[in-house]
Coordinates of C-alpha atoms and ligand atoms in Angstrom, one line a residue:
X101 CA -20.3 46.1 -4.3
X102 CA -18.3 43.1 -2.7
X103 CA -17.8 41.2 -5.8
X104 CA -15.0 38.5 -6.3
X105 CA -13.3 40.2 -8.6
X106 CA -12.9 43.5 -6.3
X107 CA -11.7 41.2 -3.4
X108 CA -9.0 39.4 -5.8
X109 CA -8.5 43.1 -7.1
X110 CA -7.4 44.1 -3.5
X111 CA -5.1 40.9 -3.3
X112 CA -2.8 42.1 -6.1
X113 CA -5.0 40.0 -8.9
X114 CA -5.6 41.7 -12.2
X115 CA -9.0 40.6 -13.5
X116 CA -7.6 39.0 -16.4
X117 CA -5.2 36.8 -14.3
X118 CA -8.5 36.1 -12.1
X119 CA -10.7 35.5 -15.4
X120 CA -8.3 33.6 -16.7
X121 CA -8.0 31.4 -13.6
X122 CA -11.8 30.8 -13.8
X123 CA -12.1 29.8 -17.1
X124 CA -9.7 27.1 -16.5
X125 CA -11.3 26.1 -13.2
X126 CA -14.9 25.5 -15.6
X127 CA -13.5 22.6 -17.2
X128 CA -12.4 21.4 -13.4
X129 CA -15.7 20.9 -11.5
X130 CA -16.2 17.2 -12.1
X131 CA -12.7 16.0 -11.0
X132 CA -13.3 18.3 -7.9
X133 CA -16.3 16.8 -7.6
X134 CA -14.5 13.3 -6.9
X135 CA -12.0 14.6 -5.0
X136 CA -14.7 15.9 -2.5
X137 CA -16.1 12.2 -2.6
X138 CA -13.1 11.0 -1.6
X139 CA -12.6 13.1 1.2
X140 CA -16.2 12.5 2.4
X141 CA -15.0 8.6 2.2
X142 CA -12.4 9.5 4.2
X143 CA -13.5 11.8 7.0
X144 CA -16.4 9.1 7.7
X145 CA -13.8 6.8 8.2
X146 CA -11.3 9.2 10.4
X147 CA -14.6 9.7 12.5
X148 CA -15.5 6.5 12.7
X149 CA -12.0 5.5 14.6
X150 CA -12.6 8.5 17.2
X151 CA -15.9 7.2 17.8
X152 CA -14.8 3.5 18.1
X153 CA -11.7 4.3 20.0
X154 CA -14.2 6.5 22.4
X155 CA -11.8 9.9 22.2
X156 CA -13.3 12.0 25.2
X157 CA -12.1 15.4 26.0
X158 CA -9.7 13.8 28.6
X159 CA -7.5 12.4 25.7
X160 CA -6.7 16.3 25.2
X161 CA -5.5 16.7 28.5
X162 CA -1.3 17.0 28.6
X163 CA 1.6 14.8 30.3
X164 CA 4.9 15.7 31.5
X165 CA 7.5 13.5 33.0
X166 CA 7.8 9.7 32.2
X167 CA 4.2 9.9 30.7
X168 CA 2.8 6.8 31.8
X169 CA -1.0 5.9 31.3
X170 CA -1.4 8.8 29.2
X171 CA -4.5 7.8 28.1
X172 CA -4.5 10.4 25.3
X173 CA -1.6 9.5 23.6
X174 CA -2.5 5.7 23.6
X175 CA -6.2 6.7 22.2
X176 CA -4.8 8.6 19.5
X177 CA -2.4 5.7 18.6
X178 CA -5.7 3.3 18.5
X179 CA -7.3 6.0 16.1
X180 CA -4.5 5.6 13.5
X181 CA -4.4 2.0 14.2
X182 CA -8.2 2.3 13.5
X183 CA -8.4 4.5 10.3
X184 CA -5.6 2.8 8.9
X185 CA -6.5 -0.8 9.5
X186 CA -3.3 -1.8 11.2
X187 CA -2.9 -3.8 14.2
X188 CA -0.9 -1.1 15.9
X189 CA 0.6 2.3 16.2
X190 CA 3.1 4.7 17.4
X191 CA 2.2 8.3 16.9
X192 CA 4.1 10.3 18.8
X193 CA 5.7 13.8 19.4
X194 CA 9.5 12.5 19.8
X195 CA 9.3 11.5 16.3
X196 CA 10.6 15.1 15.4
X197 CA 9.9 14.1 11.0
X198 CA 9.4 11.5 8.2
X199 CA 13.0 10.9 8.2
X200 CA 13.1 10.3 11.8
X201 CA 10.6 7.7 11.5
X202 CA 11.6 5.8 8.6
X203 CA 15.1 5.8 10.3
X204 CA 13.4 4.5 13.5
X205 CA 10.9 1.9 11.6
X206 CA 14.2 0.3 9.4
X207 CA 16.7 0.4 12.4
X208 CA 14.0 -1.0 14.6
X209 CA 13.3 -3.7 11.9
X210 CA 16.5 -4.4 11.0
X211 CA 19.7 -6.4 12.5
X212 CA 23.1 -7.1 11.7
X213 CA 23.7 -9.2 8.5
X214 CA 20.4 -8.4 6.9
X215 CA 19.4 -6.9 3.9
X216 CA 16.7 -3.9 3.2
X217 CA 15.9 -3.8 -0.7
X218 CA 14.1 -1.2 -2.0
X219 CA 12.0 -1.8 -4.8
X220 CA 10.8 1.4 -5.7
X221 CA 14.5 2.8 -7.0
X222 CA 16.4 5.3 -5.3
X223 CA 14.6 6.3 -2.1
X224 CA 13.9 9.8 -0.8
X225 CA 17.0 11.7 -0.3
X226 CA 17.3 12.0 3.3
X227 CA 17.2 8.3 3.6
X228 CA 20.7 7.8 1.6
X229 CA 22.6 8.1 4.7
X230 CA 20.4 6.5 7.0
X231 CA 21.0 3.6 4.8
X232 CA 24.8 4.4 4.4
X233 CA 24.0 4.7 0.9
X234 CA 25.9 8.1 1.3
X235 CA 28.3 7.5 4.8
X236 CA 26.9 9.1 7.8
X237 CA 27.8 8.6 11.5
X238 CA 25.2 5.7 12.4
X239 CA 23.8 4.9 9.4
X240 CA 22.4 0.9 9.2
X241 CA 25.4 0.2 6.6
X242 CA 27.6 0.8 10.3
X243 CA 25.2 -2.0 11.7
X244 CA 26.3 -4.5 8.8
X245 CA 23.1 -4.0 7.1
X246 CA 23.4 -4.3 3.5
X247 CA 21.2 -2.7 1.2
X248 CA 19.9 -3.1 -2.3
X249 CA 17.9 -1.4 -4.9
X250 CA 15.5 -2.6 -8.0
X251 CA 14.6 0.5 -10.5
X252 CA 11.1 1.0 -11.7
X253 CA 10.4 -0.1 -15.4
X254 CA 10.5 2.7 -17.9
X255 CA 6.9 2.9 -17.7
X256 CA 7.2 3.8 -13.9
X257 CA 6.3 0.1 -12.6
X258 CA 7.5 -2.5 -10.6
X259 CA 10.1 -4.4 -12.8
X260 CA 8.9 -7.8 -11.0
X261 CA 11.3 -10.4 -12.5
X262 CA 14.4 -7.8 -11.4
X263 CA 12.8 -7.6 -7.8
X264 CA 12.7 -11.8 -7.6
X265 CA 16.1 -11.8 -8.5
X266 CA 17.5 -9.5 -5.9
X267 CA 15.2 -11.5 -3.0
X268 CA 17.8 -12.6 -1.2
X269 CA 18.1 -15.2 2.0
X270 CA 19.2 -12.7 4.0
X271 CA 16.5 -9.8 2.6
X272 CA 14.6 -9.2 5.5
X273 CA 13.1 -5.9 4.7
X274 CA 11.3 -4.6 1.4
X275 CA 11.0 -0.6 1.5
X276 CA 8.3 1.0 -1.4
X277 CA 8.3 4.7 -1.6
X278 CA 4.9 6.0 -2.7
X279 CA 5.4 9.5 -3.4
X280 CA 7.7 10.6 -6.4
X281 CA 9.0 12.6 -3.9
X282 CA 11.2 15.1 -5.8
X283 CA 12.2 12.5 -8.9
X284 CA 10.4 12.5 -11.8
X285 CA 8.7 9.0 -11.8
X286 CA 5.3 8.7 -11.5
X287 CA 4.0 8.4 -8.0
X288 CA 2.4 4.8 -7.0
X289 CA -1.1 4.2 -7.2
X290 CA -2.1 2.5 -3.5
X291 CA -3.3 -0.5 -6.3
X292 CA 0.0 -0.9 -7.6
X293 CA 1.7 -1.1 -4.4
X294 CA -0.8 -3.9 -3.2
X295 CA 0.1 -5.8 -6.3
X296 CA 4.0 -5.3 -5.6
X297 CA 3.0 -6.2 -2.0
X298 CA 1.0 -9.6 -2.6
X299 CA 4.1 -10.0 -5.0
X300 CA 6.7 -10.3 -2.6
X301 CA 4.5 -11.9 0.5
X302 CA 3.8 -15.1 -1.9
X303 CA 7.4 -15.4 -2.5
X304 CA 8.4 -14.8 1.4
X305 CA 5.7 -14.1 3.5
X306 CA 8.5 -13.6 6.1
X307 CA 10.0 -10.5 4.5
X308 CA 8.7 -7.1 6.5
X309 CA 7.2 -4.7 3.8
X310 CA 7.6 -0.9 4.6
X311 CA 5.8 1.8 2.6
X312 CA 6.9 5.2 2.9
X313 CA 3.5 7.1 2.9
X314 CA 4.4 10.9 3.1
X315 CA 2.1 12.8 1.2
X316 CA 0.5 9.6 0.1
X317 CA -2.2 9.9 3.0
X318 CA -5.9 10.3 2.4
X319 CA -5.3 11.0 -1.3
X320 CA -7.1 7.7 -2.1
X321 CA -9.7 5.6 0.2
X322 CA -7.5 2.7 0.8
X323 CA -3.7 2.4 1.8
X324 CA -0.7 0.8 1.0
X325 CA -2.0 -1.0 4.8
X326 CA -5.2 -2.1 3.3
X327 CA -3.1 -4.4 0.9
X328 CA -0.8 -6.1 3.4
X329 CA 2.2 -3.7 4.2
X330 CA 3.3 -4.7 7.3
X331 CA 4.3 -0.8 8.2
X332 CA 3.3 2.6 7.0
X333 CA 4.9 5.4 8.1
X334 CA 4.7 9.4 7.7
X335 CA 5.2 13.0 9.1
X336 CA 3.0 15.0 10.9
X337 CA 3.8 18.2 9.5
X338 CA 1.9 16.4 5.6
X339 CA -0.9 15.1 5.3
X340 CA -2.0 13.2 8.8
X341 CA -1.4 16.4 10.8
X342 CA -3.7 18.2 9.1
X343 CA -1.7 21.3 8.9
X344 CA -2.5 21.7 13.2
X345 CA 0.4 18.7 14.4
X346 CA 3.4 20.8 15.1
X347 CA 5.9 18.0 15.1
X348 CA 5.7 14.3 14.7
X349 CA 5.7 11.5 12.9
X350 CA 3.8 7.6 13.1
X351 CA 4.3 4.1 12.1
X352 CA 1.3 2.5 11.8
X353 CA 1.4 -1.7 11.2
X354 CA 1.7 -5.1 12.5
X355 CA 2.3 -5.8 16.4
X356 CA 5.5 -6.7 16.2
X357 CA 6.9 -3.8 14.2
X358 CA 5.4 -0.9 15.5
X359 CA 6.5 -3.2 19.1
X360 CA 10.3 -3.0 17.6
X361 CA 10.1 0.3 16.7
X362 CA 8.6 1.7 20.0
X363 CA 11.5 -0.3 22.0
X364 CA 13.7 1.7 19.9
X365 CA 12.4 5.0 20.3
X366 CA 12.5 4.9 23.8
X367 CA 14.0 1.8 24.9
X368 CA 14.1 -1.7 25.5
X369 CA 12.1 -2.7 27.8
X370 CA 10.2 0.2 28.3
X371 CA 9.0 0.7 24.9
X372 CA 5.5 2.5 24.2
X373 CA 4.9 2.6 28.0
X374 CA 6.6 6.3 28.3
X375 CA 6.7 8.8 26.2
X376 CA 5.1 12.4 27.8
X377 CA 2.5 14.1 24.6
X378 CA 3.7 17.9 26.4
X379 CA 0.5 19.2 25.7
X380 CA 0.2 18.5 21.3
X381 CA -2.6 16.1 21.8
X382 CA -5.7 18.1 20.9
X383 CA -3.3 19.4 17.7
X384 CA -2.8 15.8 17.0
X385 CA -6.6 14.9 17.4
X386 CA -7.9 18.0 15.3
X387 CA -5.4 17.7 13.1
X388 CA -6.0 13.8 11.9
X389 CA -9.9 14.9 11.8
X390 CA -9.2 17.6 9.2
X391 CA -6.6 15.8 7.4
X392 CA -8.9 14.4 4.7
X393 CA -10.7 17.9 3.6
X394 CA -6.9 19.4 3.9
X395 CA -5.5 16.7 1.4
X396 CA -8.4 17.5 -0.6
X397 CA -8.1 21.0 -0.8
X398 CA -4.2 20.4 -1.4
X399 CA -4.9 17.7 -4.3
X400 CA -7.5 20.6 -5.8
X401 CA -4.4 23.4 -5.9
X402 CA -2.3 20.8 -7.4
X403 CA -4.5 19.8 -10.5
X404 CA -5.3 23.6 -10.5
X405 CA -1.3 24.4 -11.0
X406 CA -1.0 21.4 -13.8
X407 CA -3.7 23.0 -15.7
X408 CA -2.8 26.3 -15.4
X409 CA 0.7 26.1 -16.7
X410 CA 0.2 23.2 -19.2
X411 CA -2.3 25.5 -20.7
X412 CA 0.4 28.1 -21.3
X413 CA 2.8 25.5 -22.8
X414 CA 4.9 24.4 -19.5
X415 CA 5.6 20.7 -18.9
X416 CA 4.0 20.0 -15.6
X417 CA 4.6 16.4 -14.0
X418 CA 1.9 14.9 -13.2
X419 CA 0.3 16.3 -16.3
X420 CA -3.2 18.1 -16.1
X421 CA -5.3 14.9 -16.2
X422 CA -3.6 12.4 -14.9
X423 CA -4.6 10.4 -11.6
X424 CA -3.1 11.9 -8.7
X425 CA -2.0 9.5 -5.5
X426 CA -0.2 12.2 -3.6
X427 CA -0.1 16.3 -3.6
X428 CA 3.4 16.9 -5.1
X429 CA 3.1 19.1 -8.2
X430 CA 6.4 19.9 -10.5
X431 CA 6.2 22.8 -13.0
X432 CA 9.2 22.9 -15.2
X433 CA 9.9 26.7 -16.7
X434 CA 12.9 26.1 -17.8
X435 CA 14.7 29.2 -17.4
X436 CA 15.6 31.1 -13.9
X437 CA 13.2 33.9 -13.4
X438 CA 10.1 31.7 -14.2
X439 CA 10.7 29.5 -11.4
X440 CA 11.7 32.6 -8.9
X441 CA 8.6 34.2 -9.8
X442 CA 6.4 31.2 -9.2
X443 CA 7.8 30.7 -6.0
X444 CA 7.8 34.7 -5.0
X445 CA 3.8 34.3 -6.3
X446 CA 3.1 31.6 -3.3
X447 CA 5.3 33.6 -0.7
X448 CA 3.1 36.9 -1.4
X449 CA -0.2 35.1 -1.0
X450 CA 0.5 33.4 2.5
X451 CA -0.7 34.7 5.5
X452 CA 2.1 34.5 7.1
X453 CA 5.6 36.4 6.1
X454 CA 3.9 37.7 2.9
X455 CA 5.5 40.7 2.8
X456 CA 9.4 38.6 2.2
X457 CA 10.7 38.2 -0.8
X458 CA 12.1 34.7 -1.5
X459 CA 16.0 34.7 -2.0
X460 CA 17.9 32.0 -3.8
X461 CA 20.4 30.7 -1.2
X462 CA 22.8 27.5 -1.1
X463 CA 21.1 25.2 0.8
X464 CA 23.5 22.4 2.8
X465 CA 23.2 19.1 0.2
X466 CA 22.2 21.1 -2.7
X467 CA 24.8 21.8 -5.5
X468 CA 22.9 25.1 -6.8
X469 CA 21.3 27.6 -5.4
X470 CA 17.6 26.3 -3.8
X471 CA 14.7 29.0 -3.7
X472 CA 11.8 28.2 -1.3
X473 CA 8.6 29.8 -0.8
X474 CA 6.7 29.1 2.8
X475 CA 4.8 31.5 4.7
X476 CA 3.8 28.7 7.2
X477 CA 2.0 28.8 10.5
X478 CA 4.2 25.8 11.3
X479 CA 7.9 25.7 10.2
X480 CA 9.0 23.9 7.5
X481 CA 5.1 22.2 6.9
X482 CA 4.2 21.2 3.5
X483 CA 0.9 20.0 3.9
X484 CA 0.7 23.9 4.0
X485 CA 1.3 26.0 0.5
X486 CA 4.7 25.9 -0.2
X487 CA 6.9 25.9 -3.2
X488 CA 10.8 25.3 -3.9
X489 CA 12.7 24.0 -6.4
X490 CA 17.1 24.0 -7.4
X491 CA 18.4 27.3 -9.4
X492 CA 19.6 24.5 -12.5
X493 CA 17.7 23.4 -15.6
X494 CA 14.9 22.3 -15.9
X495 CA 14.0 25.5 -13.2
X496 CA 11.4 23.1 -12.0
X497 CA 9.3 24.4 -9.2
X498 CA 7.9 21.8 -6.4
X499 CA 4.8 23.3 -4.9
X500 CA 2.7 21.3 -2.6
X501 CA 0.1 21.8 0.2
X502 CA -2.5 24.6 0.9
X503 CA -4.8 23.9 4.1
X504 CA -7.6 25.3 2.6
X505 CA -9.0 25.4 -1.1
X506 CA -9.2 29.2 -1.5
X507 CA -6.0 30.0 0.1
X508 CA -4.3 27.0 -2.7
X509 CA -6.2 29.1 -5.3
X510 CA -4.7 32.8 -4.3
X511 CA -1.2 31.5 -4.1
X512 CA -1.2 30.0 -7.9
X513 CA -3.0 33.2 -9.3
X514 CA -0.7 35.4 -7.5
X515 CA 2.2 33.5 -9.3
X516 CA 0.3 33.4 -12.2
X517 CA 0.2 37.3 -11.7
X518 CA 4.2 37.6 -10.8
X519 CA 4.8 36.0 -14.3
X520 CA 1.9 37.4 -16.4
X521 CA 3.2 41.0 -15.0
X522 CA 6.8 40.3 -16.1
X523 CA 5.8 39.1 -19.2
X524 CA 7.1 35.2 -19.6
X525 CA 3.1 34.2 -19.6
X526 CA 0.7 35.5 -22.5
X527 CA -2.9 34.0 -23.9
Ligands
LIG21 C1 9.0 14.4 3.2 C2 9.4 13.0 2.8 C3 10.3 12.3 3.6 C4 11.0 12.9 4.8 O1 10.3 13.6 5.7 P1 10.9 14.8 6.5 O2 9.8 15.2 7.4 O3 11.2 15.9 5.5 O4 12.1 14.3 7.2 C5 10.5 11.0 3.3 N1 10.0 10.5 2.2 C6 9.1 11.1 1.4 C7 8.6 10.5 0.2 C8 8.8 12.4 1.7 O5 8.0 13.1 0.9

């Protein structure tokens, strides 16, 4: 016999973890159902740019050196440009992660004596001291670029008569973070952040709008790009990459900005003209053609997780049926060893470095212990199933990713398991 059961058996899962499982996927099926539509949506139109840019097998070929007329890498940049619906692109290997390119879209965007405002509230961490909002050796605030900030409503909206008040003559550059990231807020639907965008551009159509996309890609069948934003920009190692990018990042928009932002990457004068792609092309390629089902199968684990543990009495942000516009999914336990064992759960069902045991440790920036979960094929990806979350209350895990459906659906029984096992879950 070579029944489910027997092979989950052999993976450490008790049947009545597996059965349970299962009986919560049953009332699943039709929001999976969707989610496959939209990734059918969304792999016709990655396709469609590879066949309109004409990728050939040469674009896979590698550079070295100065790079120049590496038709590969320019192809690949007409594919985003393509799927996207942007006049332009820079996809690239030197971008070494999101930060990196949000620092090199705002710097390249930005000069002395303007302002950035953000209009989305505090932006994602990393970005405080690229903004200066925290000091840091080069930051834009060293530039004399000032920055300002408009919180979301209570209800998690644009608060639009705050954001036409802070508009000032010398704002040049509105940033909109779509993903919660690791706040609380709810993440931006792509509709909402065409509204904010139409908002602003009938104010001052001169003002650049930025959207920070990470983990917002291919989780809907438009972008924030479909609605006006002037630059989108992500990491390779979520969503786009499709799990097979090993580095990079991309800024997808208008001509001039993605122009800017490619004389600052290199430099000025020689701006997307050189650039070597050191042999990651056909990772890049491969990668941006799988990224829709690999979102999908991501999104699935997520809604999986929120209605797992809301079921067994956990607060879970998003909750089990809300909308989801990116793949971030928080599961607060509220005490210590709930979130440990989630997170030792996901480590034991990876393929890679199963056999480790997740360790709280004190992570640089963090002021508590941080416990991470990853058994990645590439380090530190998190479009691949990963899990982590700060050793304070609410012990709220942040999982996220899973390249494939099944492999999404091991790692949440297994922590389901972990807990189940040491007794904090019962039904
Ligand atoms: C991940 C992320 C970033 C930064 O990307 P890194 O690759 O970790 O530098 C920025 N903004 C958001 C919303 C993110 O999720």
């Amino acid at each position: 016999m070579s029944t489910m059961n027997e092979i989950y058996t052999t993976l450490g899962i008790s049947p009545a973890v597996y059965e349970y499982g299962e009986k919560i996927l049953a009332g699943l099926k039709e929001r999976f159902e969707r989610i496959d539509e939209t990734a059918e949506y969304n792999q016709l139109k990655v396709i469609n740019a590879m066949q309109k840019a004409r990728v050939s097998a040469e674009c896979f070929n590698t550079s070295t050196g100065y790079g120049y007329n590496d038709i590969g890498r320019d192809t690949l940049e007409q594919v985003y440009a393509e799927t996207f619906h942007t006049e332009d692109a820079l996809v690239r290997p030197q971008i070494t992660c999101g930060t990196h390119a949000l620092a090199l879209a705002l710097s390249a965007n930005l000069r002395p004596g303007d302002e950035m405002l953000s209009i989305s509230g505090k932006p994602y961490d990393t970005l405080e001291e690229v903004i200066g909002i925290r000091p840091s050796c080069g930051s834009l605030a060293e530039y004399g670029i000032t920055y300002a900030q408009v919180e979301l409503l209570e209800d998690g909206n644009f608060d639009y008569e705050a954001i036409k008040n802070a508009i000032r003559p010398q704002t040049r550059l509105i940033e909109i973070q779509r993903s919660k990231g690791y706040l609380t807020r709810p993440t931006l639907s792509v509709t909402q952040i065409g509204e904010a965008i139409a908002f602003v551009k009938k104010l001052r159509p001169d003002i650049i709008v930025m959207v920070d996309n990470c983990y917002g890609e291919f989780v809907e069948r438009l972008e924030p790009s479909d609605f006006g934003a002037d630059m989108i920009v992500g990491s390779l190692i979520k969503n786009p990459g499709g799990g097979l990018a090993p580095i990079g990042g991309y800024i997808a928009g208008t001509k001039e900005c993605v122009e800017r932002a490619a004389y600052r990457l290199t430099s000025p004068g020689l701006g997307k003209e050189v650039g070597a792609s050191l042999g990651v092309m056909q990772s890049f390629y491969q990668g941006f053609f799988l990224a829709p089902t690999v979102t999908a199968s991501a999104l699935k684990g997520a809604i999986f997780a929120a209605n797992i543990y809301e079921s067994l009495g956990f607060k879970v942000i998003p909750n089990a049926t809300e909308e989801r516009h990116d793949i971030i999914q928080a599961i607060e336990f509220g005490f210590p060893e709930g979130l440990t064992s989630f997170c030792e759960g996901i480590q034991f069902a990876a393929p890679v470095d199963s056999y480790v045991t997740p360790e709280p440790w004190a992570m640089p920036g963090y002021d508590s212990d941080v416990i991470m979960a990853a058994g990645a094929f590439v380090q530190g990806s998190s479009i691949e199933l990963s899990a982590d979350g700060p050793l304070k209350a609410p012990y709220a895990a942040y999982f996220q990713g899973g390249l494939t459906w099944p492999h999404a659906k091991l790692g949440i029984l297994k922590s389901l398991q972990r807990l189940y096992e040491k007794g904090y879950v019962k039904w």
